[in-house]
mmCIF file of C-alpha atoms in Angstrom:
data_model
loop_
_atom_site.group_PDB
_atom_site.id
_atom_site.type_symbol
_atom_site.label_atom_id
_atom_site.label_comp_id
_atom_site.label_asym_id
_atom_site.label_seq_id
_atom_site.Cartn_x
_atom_site.Cartn_y
_atom_site.Cartn_z
ATOM 1 C CA UNK O 1 -12.997 18.386 -44.260
ATOM 2 C CA UNK O 2 -15.317 16.783 -41.707
ATOM 3 C CA UNK O 3 -16.043 18.412 -38.382
ATOM 4 C CA UNK O 4 -14.635 16.479 -35.443
ATOM 5 C CA UNK O 5 -16.021 16.624 -31.960
ATOM 6 C CA UNK O 6 -13.700 18.374 -29.557
ATOM 7 C CA UNK O 7 -11.429 16.193 -27.494
ATOM 8 C CA UNK O 8 -12.193 16.333 -23.759
ATOM 9 C CA UNK O 9 -9.609 18.262 -21.736
ATOM 10 C CA UNK O 10 -9.354 15.521 -19.117
ATOM 11 C CA UNK O 11 -9.646 11.849 -19.886
ATOM 12 C CA UNK O 12 -9.671 9.990 -16.550
ATOM 13 C CA UNK O 13 -9.167 6.662 -18.289
ATOM 14 C CA UNK O 14 -6.001 8.064 -19.906
ATOM 15 C CA UNK O 15 -4.681 9.221 -16.550
ATOM 16 C CA UNK O 16 -5.444 5.863 -14.956
ATOM 17 C CA UNK O 17 -3.817 4.014 -17.863
ATOM 18 C CA UNK O 18 -0.677 6.139 -17.484
ATOM 19 C CA UNK O 19 -0.620 5.478 -13.773
ATOM 20 C CA UNK O 20 -1.061 1.739 -14.314
ATOM 21 C CA UNK O 21 1.752 1.699 -16.889
ATOM 22 C CA UNK O 22 4.042 3.548 -14.453
ATOM 23 C CA UNK O 23 3.261 0.990 -11.748
ATOM 24 C CA UNK O 24 3.978 -1.926 -14.095
ATOM 25 C CA UNK O 25 7.252 -0.325 -15.167
ATOM 26 C CA UNK O 26 8.266 0.302 -11.554
ATOM 27 C CA UNK O 27 7.236 -3.228 -10.559
ATOM 28 C CA UNK O 28 9.392 -4.687 -13.328
ATOM 29 C CA UNK O 29 12.420 -3.046 -11.741
ATOM 30 C CA UNK O 30 12.508 -0.037 -13.999
ATOM 31 C CA UNK O 31 13.713 3.353 -12.883
ATOM 32 C CA UNK O 32 10.797 5.731 -12.929
ATOM 33 C CA UNK O 33 11.271 9.110 -14.543
ATOM 34 C CA UNK O 34 8.750 11.185 -16.440
ATOM 35 C CA UNK O 35 10.393 9.962 -19.662
ATOM 36 C CA UNK O 36 10.295 6.262 -18.746
ATOM 37 C CA UNK O 37 6.735 6.564 -17.430
ATOM 38 C CA UNK O 38 5.627 8.248 -20.672
ATOM 39 C CA UNK O 39 7.370 5.584 -22.752
ATOM 40 C CA UNK O 40 5.783 2.797 -20.664
ATOM 41 C CA UNK O 41 2.350 4.368 -21.183
ATOM 42 C CA UNK O 42 2.914 4.919 -24.903
ATOM 43 C CA UNK O 43 2.402 8.673 -24.652
ATOM 44 C CA UNK O 44 4.583 11.718 -25.041
ATOM 45 C CA UNK O 45 6.273 13.225 -22.025
ATOM 46 C CA UNK O 46 4.075 16.302 -22.479
ATOM 47 C CA UNK O 47 0.985 14.068 -22.487
ATOM 48 C CA UNK O 48 2.069 12.454 -19.240
ATOM 49 C CA UNK O 49 2.948 15.817 -17.705
ATOM 50 C CA UNK O 50 -0.573 17.063 -18.398
ATOM 51 C CA UNK O 51 -1.680 14.696 -15.617
ATOM 52 C CA UNK O 52 1.544 14.458 -13.594
ATOM 53 C CA UNK O 53 3.558 17.683 -13.978
ATOM 54 C CA UNK O 54 6.421 16.444 -11.789
ATOM 55 C CA UNK O 55 7.996 13.148 -10.831
ATOM 56 C CA UNK O 56 6.927 13.815 -7.252
ATOM 57 C CA UNK O 57 3.284 14.081 -8.331
ATOM 58 C CA UNK O 58 3.589 10.886 -10.369
ATOM 59 C CA UNK O 59 5.127 8.924 -7.486
ATOM 60 C CA UNK O 60 2.598 10.415 -5.046
ATOM 61 C CA UNK O 61 -0.194 9.224 -7.352
ATOM 62 C CA UNK O 62 1.353 5.735 -7.532
ATOM 63 C CA UNK O 63 1.555 5.699 -3.727
ATOM 64 C CA UNK O 64 -2.034 6.944 -3.399
ATOM 65 C CA UNK O 65 -3.198 4.224 -5.804
ATOM 66 C CA UNK O 66 -1.290 1.602 -3.826
ATOM 67 C CA UNK O 67 -2.718 2.773 -0.496
ATOM 68 C CA UNK O 68 -6.262 2.792 -1.863
ATOM 69 C CA UNK O 69 -5.821 -0.780 -3.105
ATOM 70 C CA UNK O 70 -4.272 -1.869 0.205
ATOM 71 C CA UNK O 71 -7.090 -0.357 2.240
ATOM 72 C CA UNK O 72 -9.718 -2.076 0.130
ATOM 73 C CA UNK O 73 -7.901 -5.396 0.462
ATOM 74 C CA UNK O 74 -7.434 -4.945 4.219
ATOM 75 C CA UNK O 75 -11.130 -4.214 4.675
ATOM 76 C CA UNK O 76 -11.926 -7.367 2.724
ATOM 77 C CA UNK O 77 -9.658 -9.381 5.049
ATOM 78 C CA UNK O 78 -11.410 -7.837 8.073
ATOM 79 C CA UNK O 79 -14.816 -8.740 6.599
ATOM 80 C CA UNK O 80 -13.692 -12.284 5.876
ATOM 81 C CA UNK O 81 -12.166 -12.737 9.353
ATOM 82 C CA UNK O 82 -15.089 -11.211 11.263
ATOM 83 C CA UNK O 83 -17.889 -12.345 9.006
ATOM 84 C CA UNK O 84 -19.276 -8.805 9.141
ATOM 85 C CA UNK O 85 -18.794 -5.624 7.200
ATOM 86 C CA UNK O 86 -16.662 -2.700 8.258
ATOM 87 C CA UNK O 87 -16.939 0.664 6.575
ATOM 88 C CA UNK O 88 -13.543 1.963 7.654
ATOM 89 C CA UNK O 89 -10.460 0.379 9.213
ATOM 90 C CA UNK O 90 -10.305 2.731 12.230
ATOM 91 C CA UNK O 91 -13.773 1.409 13.203
ATOM 92 C CA UNK O 92 -12.333 -2.105 13.701
ATOM 93 C CA UNK O 93 -10.799 -3.093 17.071
ATOM 94 C CA UNK O 94 -6.995 -2.693 17.104
ATOM 95 C CA UNK O 95 -6.209 -6.393 17.529
ATOM 96 C CA UNK O 96 -8.417 -7.304 14.564
ATOM 97 C CA UNK O 97 -6.805 -4.612 12.376
ATOM 98 C CA UNK O 98 -3.318 -5.833 13.227
ATOM 99 C CA UNK O 99 -4.228 -9.470 12.611
ATOM 100 C CA UNK O 100 -5.869 -8.527 9.312
ATOM 101 C CA UNK O 101 -2.741 -6.604 8.332
ATOM 102 C CA UNK O 102 -0.640 -9.717 8.969
ATOM 103 C CA UNK O 103 -3.093 -11.919 7.023
ATOM 104 C CA UNK O 104 -2.962 -9.484 4.137
ATOM 105 C CA UNK O 105 0.853 -9.147 4.237
ATOM 106 C CA UNK O 106 1.206 -12.931 4.018
ATOM 107 C CA UNK O 107 -1.280 -13.428 1.163
ATOM 108 C CA UNK O 108 -1.681 -10.267 -0.939
ATOM 109 C CA UNK O 109 -0.405 -10.016 -4.491
ATOM 110 C CA UNK O 110 2.574 -7.698 -4.091
ATOM 111 C CA UNK O 111 5.245 -6.338 -6.398
ATOM 112 C CA UNK O 112 8.299 -4.102 -6.236
ATOM 113 C CA UNK O 113 6.028 -1.217 -7.333
ATOM 114 C CA UNK O 114 4.463 -1.437 -3.871
ATOM 115 C CA UNK O 115 7.774 -0.161 -2.495
ATOM 116 C CA UNK O 116 7.225 3.165 -4.262
ATOM 117 C CA UNK O 117 8.297 5.059 -1.128
ATOM 118 C CA UNK O 118 11.852 3.890 -1.862
ATOM 119 C CA UNK O 119 11.757 4.613 -5.614
ATOM 120 C CA UNK O 120 13.581 7.949 -5.474
ATOM 121 C CA UNK O 121 16.058 8.896 -2.748
ATOM 122 C CA UNK O 122 15.180 12.599 -3.095
ATOM 123 C CA UNK O 123 11.465 11.916 -2.573
ATOM 124 C CA UNK O 124 11.808 9.199 0.056
ATOM 125 C CA UNK O 125 11.071 11.530 2.987
ATOM 126 C CA UNK O 126 7.762 13.028 1.741
ATOM 127 C CA UNK O 127 6.563 9.671 0.382
ATOM 128 C CA UNK O 128 7.517 7.865 3.589
ATOM 129 C CA UNK O 129 5.742 10.523 5.661
ATOM 130 C CA UNK O 130 2.565 9.967 3.618
ATOM 131 C CA UNK O 131 2.877 6.182 3.983
ATOM 132 C CA UNK O 132 3.458 6.512 7.749
ATOM 133 C CA UNK O 133 0.373 8.707 8.137
ATOM 134 C CA UNK O 134 -1.707 6.052 6.370
ATOM 135 C CA UNK O 135 -0.293 3.233 8.494
ATOM 136 C CA UNK O 136 -0.997 5.206 11.651
ATOM 137 C CA UNK O 137 -4.611 5.577 10.559
ATOM 138 C CA UNK O 138 -4.922 1.865 9.791
ATOM 139 C CA UNK O 139 -3.011 0.578 12.808
ATOM 140 C CA UNK O 140 -3.712 3.213 15.435
ATOM 141 C CA UNK O 141 -3.417 1.917 18.975
ATOM 142 C CA UNK O 142 -6.306 3.265 21.048
ATOM 143 C CA UNK O 143 -5.661 5.689 23.874
ATOM 144 C CA UNK O 144 -5.725 3.815 27.146
ATOM 145 C CA UNK O 145 -4.063 0.679 25.781
ATOM 146 C CA UNK O 146 -1.576 -0.485 28.400
ATOM 147 C CA UNK O 147 2.142 -0.714 27.753
ATOM 148 C CA UNK O 148 2.044 -4.523 27.436
ATOM 149 C CA UNK O 149 -0.827 -4.329 24.937
ATOM 150 C CA UNK O 150 1.045 -1.693 22.923
ATOM 151 C CA UNK O 151 4.152 -3.888 22.765
ATOM 152 C CA UNK O 152 2.132 -6.877 21.636
ATOM 153 C CA UNK O 153 0.388 -4.882 18.890
ATOM 154 C CA UNK O 154 3.763 -3.519 17.807
ATOM 155 C CA UNK O 155 5.182 -7.060 17.614
ATOM 156 C CA UNK O 156 2.313 -8.135 15.338
ATOM 157 C CA UNK O 157 2.766 -5.015 13.208
ATOM 158 C CA UNK O 158 6.475 -5.743 12.854
ATOM 159 C CA UNK O 159 5.691 -9.313 11.761
ATOM 160 C CA UNK O 160 3.345 -7.905 9.123
ATOM 161 C CA UNK O 161 5.720 -5.111 8.053
ATOM 162 C CA UNK O 162 8.505 -7.661 7.593
ATOM 163 C CA UNK O 163 6.288 -10.000 5.601
ATOM 164 C CA UNK O 164 5.098 -7.117 3.409
ATOM 165 C CA UNK O 165 8.589 -5.764 2.734
ATOM 166 C CA UNK O 166 10.228 -9.132 2.120
ATOM 167 C CA UNK O 167 7.459 -10.317 -0.193
ATOM 168 C CA UNK O 168 7.175 -7.027 -2.127
ATOM 169 C CA UNK O 169 10.936 -6.803 -2.614
ATOM 170 C CA UNK O 170 11.214 -10.444 -3.647
ATOM 171 C CA UNK O 171 13.563 -11.256 -0.756
ATOM 172 C CA UNK O 172 11.392 -13.995 0.709
ATOM 173 C CA UNK O 173 8.200 -15.779 -0.172
ATOM 174 C CA UNK O 174 6.199 -17.124 2.729
ATOM 175 C CA UNK O 175 4.716 -20.591 2.333
ATOM 176 C CA UNK O 176 1.166 -21.316 3.477
ATOM 177 C CA UNK O 177 2.380 -23.317 6.531
ATOM 178 C CA UNK O 178 4.792 -20.499 7.475
ATOM 179 C CA UNK O 179 1.998 -17.926 7.131
ATOM 180 C CA UNK O 180 -0.241 -20.068 9.346
ATOM 181 C CA UNK O 181 2.532 -20.241 11.957
ATOM 182 C CA UNK O 182 2.932 -16.455 11.884
ATOM 183 C CA UNK O 183 -0.826 -16.046 12.304
ATOM 184 C CA UNK O 184 -0.895 -18.424 15.282
ATOM 185 C CA UNK O 185 2.032 -16.590 16.869
ATOM 186 C CA UNK O 186 0.279 -13.245 16.352
ATOM 187 C CA UNK O 187 -2.953 -14.521 17.886
ATOM 188 C CA UNK O 188 -0.992 -15.855 20.868
ATOM 189 C CA UNK O 189 0.739 -12.495 21.261
ATOM 190 C CA UNK O 190 -2.641 -10.783 21.318
ATOM 191 C CA UNK O 191 -4.250 -13.400 23.550
ATOM 192 C CA UNK O 192 -6.709 -14.462 20.879
ATOM 193 C CA UNK O 193 -7.897 -17.944 19.966
ATOM 194 C CA UNK O 194 -8.315 -19.302 16.474
#
């Protein structure tokens, strides 16, 4: 019998592969349980539970993965729009963050898996609270912004939220001319020029 090297206790690539498989399954309209996630990843339920002991932890990890991807994509939109780098979204002026959010919502590759906060009615509240906290960080309105400015930023956010939800859920696809019209409307709302 040949001696085998011990298997590492934690294989990050295995965890990431399981998470990716869960996202694909969820995005394809599948119901996500520990069993279906394990099957989608080609592992045993026990193997999946080593990394995600509960459904809540699995869905929280999917949400965390989604938010990390979104933030990276939003920062890229900010860089492209401004022609300069930004290390963190809260460092970008509020109007630019909101406009970047709308740009992203109109153009990003989205799927039903991005609506993970709605994947389980029992977990909707904690997942939605986590999502809301992230959005507040990304789209915070600075102290001292007047009531009119707040309303205008909110209007742009609602345009972006609607575009994101409709596109991710497959309810509506936005054509390039429609996206351009939404962008122009948002810039007008915020008193910005092209």
